[in-house]
PDB file of C-alpha atoms in Angstrom:
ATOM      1  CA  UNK A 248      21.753  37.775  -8.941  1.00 95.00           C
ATOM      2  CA  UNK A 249      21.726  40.079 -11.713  1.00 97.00           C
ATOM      3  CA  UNK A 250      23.470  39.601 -15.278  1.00 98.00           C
ATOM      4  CA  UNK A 251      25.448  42.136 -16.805  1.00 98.00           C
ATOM      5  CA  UNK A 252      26.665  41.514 -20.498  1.00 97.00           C
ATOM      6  CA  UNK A 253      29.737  43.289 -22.303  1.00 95.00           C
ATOM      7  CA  UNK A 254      27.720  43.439 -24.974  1.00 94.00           C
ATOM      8  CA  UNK A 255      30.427  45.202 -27.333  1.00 86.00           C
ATOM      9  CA  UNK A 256      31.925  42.121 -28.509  1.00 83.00           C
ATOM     10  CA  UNK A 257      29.294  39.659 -27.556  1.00 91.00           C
ATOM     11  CA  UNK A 258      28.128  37.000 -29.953  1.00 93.00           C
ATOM     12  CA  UNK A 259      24.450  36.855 -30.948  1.00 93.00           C
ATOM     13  CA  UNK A 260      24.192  33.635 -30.177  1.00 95.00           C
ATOM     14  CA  UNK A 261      25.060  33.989 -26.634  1.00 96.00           C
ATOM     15  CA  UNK A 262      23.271  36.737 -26.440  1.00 96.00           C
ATOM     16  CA  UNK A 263      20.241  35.014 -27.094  1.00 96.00           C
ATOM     17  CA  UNK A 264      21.101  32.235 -24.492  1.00 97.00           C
ATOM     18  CA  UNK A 265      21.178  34.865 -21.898  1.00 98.00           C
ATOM     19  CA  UNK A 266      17.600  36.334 -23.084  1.00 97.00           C
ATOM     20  CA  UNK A 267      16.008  32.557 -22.225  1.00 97.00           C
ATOM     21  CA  UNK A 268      17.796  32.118 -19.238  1.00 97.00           C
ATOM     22  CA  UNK A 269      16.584  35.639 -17.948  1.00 97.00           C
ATOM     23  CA  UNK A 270      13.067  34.906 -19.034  1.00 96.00           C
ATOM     24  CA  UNK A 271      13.056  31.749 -17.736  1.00 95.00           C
ATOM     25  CA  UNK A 272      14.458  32.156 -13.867  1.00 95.00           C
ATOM     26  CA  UNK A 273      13.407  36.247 -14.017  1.00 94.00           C
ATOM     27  CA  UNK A 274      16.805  37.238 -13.439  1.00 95.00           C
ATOM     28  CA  UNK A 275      17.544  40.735 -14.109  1.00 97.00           C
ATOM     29  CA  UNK A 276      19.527  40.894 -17.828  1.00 98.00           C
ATOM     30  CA  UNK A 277      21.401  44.121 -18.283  1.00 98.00           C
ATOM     31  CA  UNK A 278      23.552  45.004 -21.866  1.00 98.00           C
ATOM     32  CA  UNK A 279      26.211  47.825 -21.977  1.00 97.00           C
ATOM     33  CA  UNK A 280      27.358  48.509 -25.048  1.00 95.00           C
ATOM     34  CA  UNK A 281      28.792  51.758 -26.530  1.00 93.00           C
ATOM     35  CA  UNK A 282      26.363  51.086 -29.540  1.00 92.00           C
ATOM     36  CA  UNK A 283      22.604  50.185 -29.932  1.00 92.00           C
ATOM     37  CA  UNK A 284      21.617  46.718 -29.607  1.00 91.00           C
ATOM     38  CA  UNK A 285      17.826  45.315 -29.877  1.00 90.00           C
ATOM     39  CA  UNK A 286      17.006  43.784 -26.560  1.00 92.00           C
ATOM     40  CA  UNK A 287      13.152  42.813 -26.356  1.00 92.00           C
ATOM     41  CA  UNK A 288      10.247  44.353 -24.649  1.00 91.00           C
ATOM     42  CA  UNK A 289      10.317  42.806 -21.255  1.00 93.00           C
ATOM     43  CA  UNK A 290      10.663  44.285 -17.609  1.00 93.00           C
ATOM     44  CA  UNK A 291      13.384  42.295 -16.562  1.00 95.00           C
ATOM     45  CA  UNK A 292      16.143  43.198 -19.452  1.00 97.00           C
ATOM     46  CA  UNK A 293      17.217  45.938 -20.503  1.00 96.00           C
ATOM     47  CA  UNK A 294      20.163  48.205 -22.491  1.00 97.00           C
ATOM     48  CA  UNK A 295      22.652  50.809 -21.064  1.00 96.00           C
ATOM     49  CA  UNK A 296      24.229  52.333 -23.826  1.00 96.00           C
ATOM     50  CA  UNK A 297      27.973  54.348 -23.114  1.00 95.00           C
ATOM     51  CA  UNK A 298      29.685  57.212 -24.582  1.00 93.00           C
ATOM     52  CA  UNK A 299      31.823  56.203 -27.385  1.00 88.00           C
ATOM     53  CA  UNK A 300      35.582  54.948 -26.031  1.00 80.00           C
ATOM     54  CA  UNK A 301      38.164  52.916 -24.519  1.00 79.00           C
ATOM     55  CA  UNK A 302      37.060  50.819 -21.958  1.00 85.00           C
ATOM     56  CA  UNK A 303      33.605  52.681 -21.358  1.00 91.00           C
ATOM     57  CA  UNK A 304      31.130  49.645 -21.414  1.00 92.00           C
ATOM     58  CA  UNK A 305      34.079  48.102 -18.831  1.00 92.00           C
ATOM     59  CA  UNK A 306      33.966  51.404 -16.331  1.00 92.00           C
ATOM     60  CA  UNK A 307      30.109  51.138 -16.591  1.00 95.00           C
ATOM     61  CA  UNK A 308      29.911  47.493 -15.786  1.00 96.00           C
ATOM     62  CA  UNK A 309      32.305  47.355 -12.892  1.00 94.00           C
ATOM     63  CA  UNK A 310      31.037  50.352 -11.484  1.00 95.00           C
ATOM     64  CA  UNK A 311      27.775  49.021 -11.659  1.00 96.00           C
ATOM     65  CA  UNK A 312      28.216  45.096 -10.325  1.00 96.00           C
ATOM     66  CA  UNK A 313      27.730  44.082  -7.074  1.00 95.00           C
ATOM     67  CA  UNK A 314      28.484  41.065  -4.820  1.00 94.00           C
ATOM     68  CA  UNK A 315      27.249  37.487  -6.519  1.00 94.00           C
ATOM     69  CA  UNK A 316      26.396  39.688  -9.509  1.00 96.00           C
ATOM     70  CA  UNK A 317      26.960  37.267 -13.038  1.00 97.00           C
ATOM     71  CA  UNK A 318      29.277  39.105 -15.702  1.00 97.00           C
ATOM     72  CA  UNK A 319      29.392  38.030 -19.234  1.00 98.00           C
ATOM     73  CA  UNK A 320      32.896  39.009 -20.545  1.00 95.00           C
ATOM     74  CA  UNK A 321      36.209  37.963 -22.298  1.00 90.00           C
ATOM     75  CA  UNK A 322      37.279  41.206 -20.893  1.00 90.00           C
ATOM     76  CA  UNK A 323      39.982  39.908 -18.743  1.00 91.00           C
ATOM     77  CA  UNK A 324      40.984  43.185 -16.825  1.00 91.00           C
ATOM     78  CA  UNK A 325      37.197  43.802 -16.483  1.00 93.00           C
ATOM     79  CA  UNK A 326      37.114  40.496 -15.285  1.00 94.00           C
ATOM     80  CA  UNK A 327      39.414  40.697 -12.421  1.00 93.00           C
ATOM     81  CA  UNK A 328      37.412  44.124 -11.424  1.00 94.00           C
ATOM     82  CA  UNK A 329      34.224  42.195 -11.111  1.00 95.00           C
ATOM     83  CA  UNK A 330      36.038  39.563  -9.224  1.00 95.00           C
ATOM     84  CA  UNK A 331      37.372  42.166  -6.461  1.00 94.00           C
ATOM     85  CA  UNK A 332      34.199  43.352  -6.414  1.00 94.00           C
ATOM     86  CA  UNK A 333      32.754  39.743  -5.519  1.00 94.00           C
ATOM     87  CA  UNK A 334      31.211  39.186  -8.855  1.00 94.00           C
ATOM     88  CA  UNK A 335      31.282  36.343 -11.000  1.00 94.00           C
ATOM     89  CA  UNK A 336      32.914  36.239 -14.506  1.00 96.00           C
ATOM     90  CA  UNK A 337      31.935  33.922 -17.677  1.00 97.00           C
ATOM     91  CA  UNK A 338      33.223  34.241 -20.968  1.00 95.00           C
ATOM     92  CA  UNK A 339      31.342  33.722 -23.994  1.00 96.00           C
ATOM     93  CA  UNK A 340      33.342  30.275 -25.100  1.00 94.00           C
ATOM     94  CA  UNK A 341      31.807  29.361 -20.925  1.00 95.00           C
ATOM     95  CA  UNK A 342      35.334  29.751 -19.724  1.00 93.00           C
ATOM     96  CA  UNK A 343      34.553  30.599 -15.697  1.00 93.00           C
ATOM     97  CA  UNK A 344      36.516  33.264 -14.418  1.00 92.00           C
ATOM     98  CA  UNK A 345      37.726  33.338 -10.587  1.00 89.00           C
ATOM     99  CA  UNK A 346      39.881  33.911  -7.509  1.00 88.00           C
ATOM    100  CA  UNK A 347      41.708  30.719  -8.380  1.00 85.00           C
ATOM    101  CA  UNK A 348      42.166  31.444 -11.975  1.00 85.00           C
ATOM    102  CA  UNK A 349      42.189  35.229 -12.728  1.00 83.00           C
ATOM    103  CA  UNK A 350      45.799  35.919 -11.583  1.00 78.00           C
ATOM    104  CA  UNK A 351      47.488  33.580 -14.045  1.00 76.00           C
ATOM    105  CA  UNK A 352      44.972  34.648 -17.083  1.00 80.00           C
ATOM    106  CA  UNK A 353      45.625  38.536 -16.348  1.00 80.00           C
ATOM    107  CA  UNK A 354      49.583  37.555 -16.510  1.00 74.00           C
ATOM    108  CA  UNK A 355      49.166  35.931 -20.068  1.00 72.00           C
ATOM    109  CA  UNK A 356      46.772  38.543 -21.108  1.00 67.00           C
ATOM    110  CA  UNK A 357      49.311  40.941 -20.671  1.00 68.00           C
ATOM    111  CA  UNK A 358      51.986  38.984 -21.671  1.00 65.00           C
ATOM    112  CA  UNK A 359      50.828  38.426 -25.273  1.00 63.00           C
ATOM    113  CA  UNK A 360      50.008  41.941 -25.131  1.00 75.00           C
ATOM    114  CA  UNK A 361      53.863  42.980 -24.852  1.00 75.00           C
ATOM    115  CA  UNK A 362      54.457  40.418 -27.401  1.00 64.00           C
ATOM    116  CA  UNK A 363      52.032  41.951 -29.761  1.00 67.00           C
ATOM    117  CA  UNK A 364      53.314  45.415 -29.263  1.00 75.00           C
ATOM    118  CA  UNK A 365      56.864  44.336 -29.721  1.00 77.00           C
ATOM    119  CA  UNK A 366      55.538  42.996 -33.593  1.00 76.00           C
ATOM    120  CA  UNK A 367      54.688  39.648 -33.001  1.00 69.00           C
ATOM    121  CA  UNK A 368      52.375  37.942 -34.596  1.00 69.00           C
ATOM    122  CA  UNK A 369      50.345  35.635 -32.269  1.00 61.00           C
ATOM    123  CA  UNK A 370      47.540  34.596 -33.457  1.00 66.00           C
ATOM    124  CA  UNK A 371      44.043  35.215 -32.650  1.00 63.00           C
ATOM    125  CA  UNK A 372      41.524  33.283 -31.083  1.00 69.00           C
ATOM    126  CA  UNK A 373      39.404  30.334 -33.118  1.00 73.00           C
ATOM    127  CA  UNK A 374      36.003  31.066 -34.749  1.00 81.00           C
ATOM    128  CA  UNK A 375      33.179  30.983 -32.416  1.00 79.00           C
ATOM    129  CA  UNK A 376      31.706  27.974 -32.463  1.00 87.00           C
ATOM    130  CA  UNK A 377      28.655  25.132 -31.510  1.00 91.00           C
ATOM    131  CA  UNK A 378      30.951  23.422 -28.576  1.00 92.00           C
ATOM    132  CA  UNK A 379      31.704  27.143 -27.393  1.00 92.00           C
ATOM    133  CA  UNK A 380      27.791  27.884 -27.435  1.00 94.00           C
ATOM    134  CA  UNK A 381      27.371  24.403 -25.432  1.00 95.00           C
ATOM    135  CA  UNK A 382      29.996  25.272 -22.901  1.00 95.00           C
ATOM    136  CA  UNK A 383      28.542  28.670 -22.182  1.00 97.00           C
ATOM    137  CA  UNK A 384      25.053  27.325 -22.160  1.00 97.00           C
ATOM    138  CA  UNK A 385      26.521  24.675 -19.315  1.00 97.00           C
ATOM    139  CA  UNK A 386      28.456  27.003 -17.368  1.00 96.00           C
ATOM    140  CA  UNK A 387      25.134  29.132 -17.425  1.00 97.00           C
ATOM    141  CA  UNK A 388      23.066  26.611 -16.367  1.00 96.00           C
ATOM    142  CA  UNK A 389      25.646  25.905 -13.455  1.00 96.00           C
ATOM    143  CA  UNK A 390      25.908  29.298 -12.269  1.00 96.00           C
ATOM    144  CA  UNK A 391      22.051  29.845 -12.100  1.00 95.00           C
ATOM    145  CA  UNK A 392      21.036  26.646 -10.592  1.00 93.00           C
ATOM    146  CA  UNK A 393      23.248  27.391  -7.789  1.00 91.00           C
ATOM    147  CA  UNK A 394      22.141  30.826  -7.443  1.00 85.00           C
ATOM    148  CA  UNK A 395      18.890  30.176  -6.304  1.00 75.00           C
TER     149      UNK A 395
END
C-alpha cells in the first residue's frame, strides 16, 4: 500500500502522524502539494510538488493512485476518484471514506455548495482538534494493520 497525502490543506499534525506510521511499517509516504513542504531525508517519503491551480494536487493524486492505495484527503470529489479507482480515502478529522458512504457525502458536498453560491452563510467546519488527531491516528492504525 502506498500513502498519498493532499498535502495543500493538510494539518501539521497529521502530517507528522503519517511520517511515523511510514517509518515505522516502511510504507511508501508521498505529499502533493502545489507549494513546498519539508518532508525528511528518508527513502521511503517523498514530495511531488504541482503547477500552481485548481484542483492540480487532486489531478496528480488520482492520476497517480492505484488499487488498495491509502489517500489522505477532505477532498470529497478527489475522494470519490480514488474510490473508483479502488483506493482508500481518510480524512484528516479520521473520517473513512467509501463505497458505502461516498455517494451521500458527494450529494451534501455539493449541496452546501449551491447553498453557498446562492449567499448563504453556512458555516465552516470546527477548529482542528486533539479528538480529531486521535481519530485519524485510529483510523490509521486500522487501515495499516489490515494492510499487511
Amino acid at each position: 500500500m502506498h500513502i498519498w497525502v493532499d498535502a495543500d490543506a493538510c494539518p501539521a499534525v497529521i502530517k507528522e502522524i503519517l511520517i511515523r506510521a511510514s517509518r515505522r511499517t516502511s510504507m511508501p509516504l508521498t505529499f502533493i502539494a502545489n507549494h513546498a513542504i519539508k518532508v525528511p531525508a528518508d527513502n521511503q517519503i517523498q514530495f511531488i510538488q504541482v503547477a500552481s491551480g485548481f484542483d492540480m494536487a487532486d489531478n496528480e493524486i488520482a492520476s497517480r493512485v492505484q488499487n488498495k492505495d491509502l489517500v489522505i484527503t477532505a477532498d470529497i470529489p478527489l475522494a470519490n476518484d480514488v474510490i473508483d479507482r479502488g483506493g482508500i480515502c481518510l480524512s484528516p478529522r479520521g473520517e473513512l471514506m467509501d463505497k458505502s458512504n461516498i455517494a451521500a457525502r458527494l450529494t451534501m458536498r455539493n449541496f452546501m455548495d449551491t447553498m453557498r453560491s446562492s449567499g448563504v452563510d453556512t458555516g465552516g467546519q470546527n477548529t482542528f482538534n486533539h479528538r480529531d488527531r486521535m481519530q485519524f491516528a485510529n483510523q490509521l492504525d486500522k487501515i495499516i494493520q489490515s494492510s499487511l
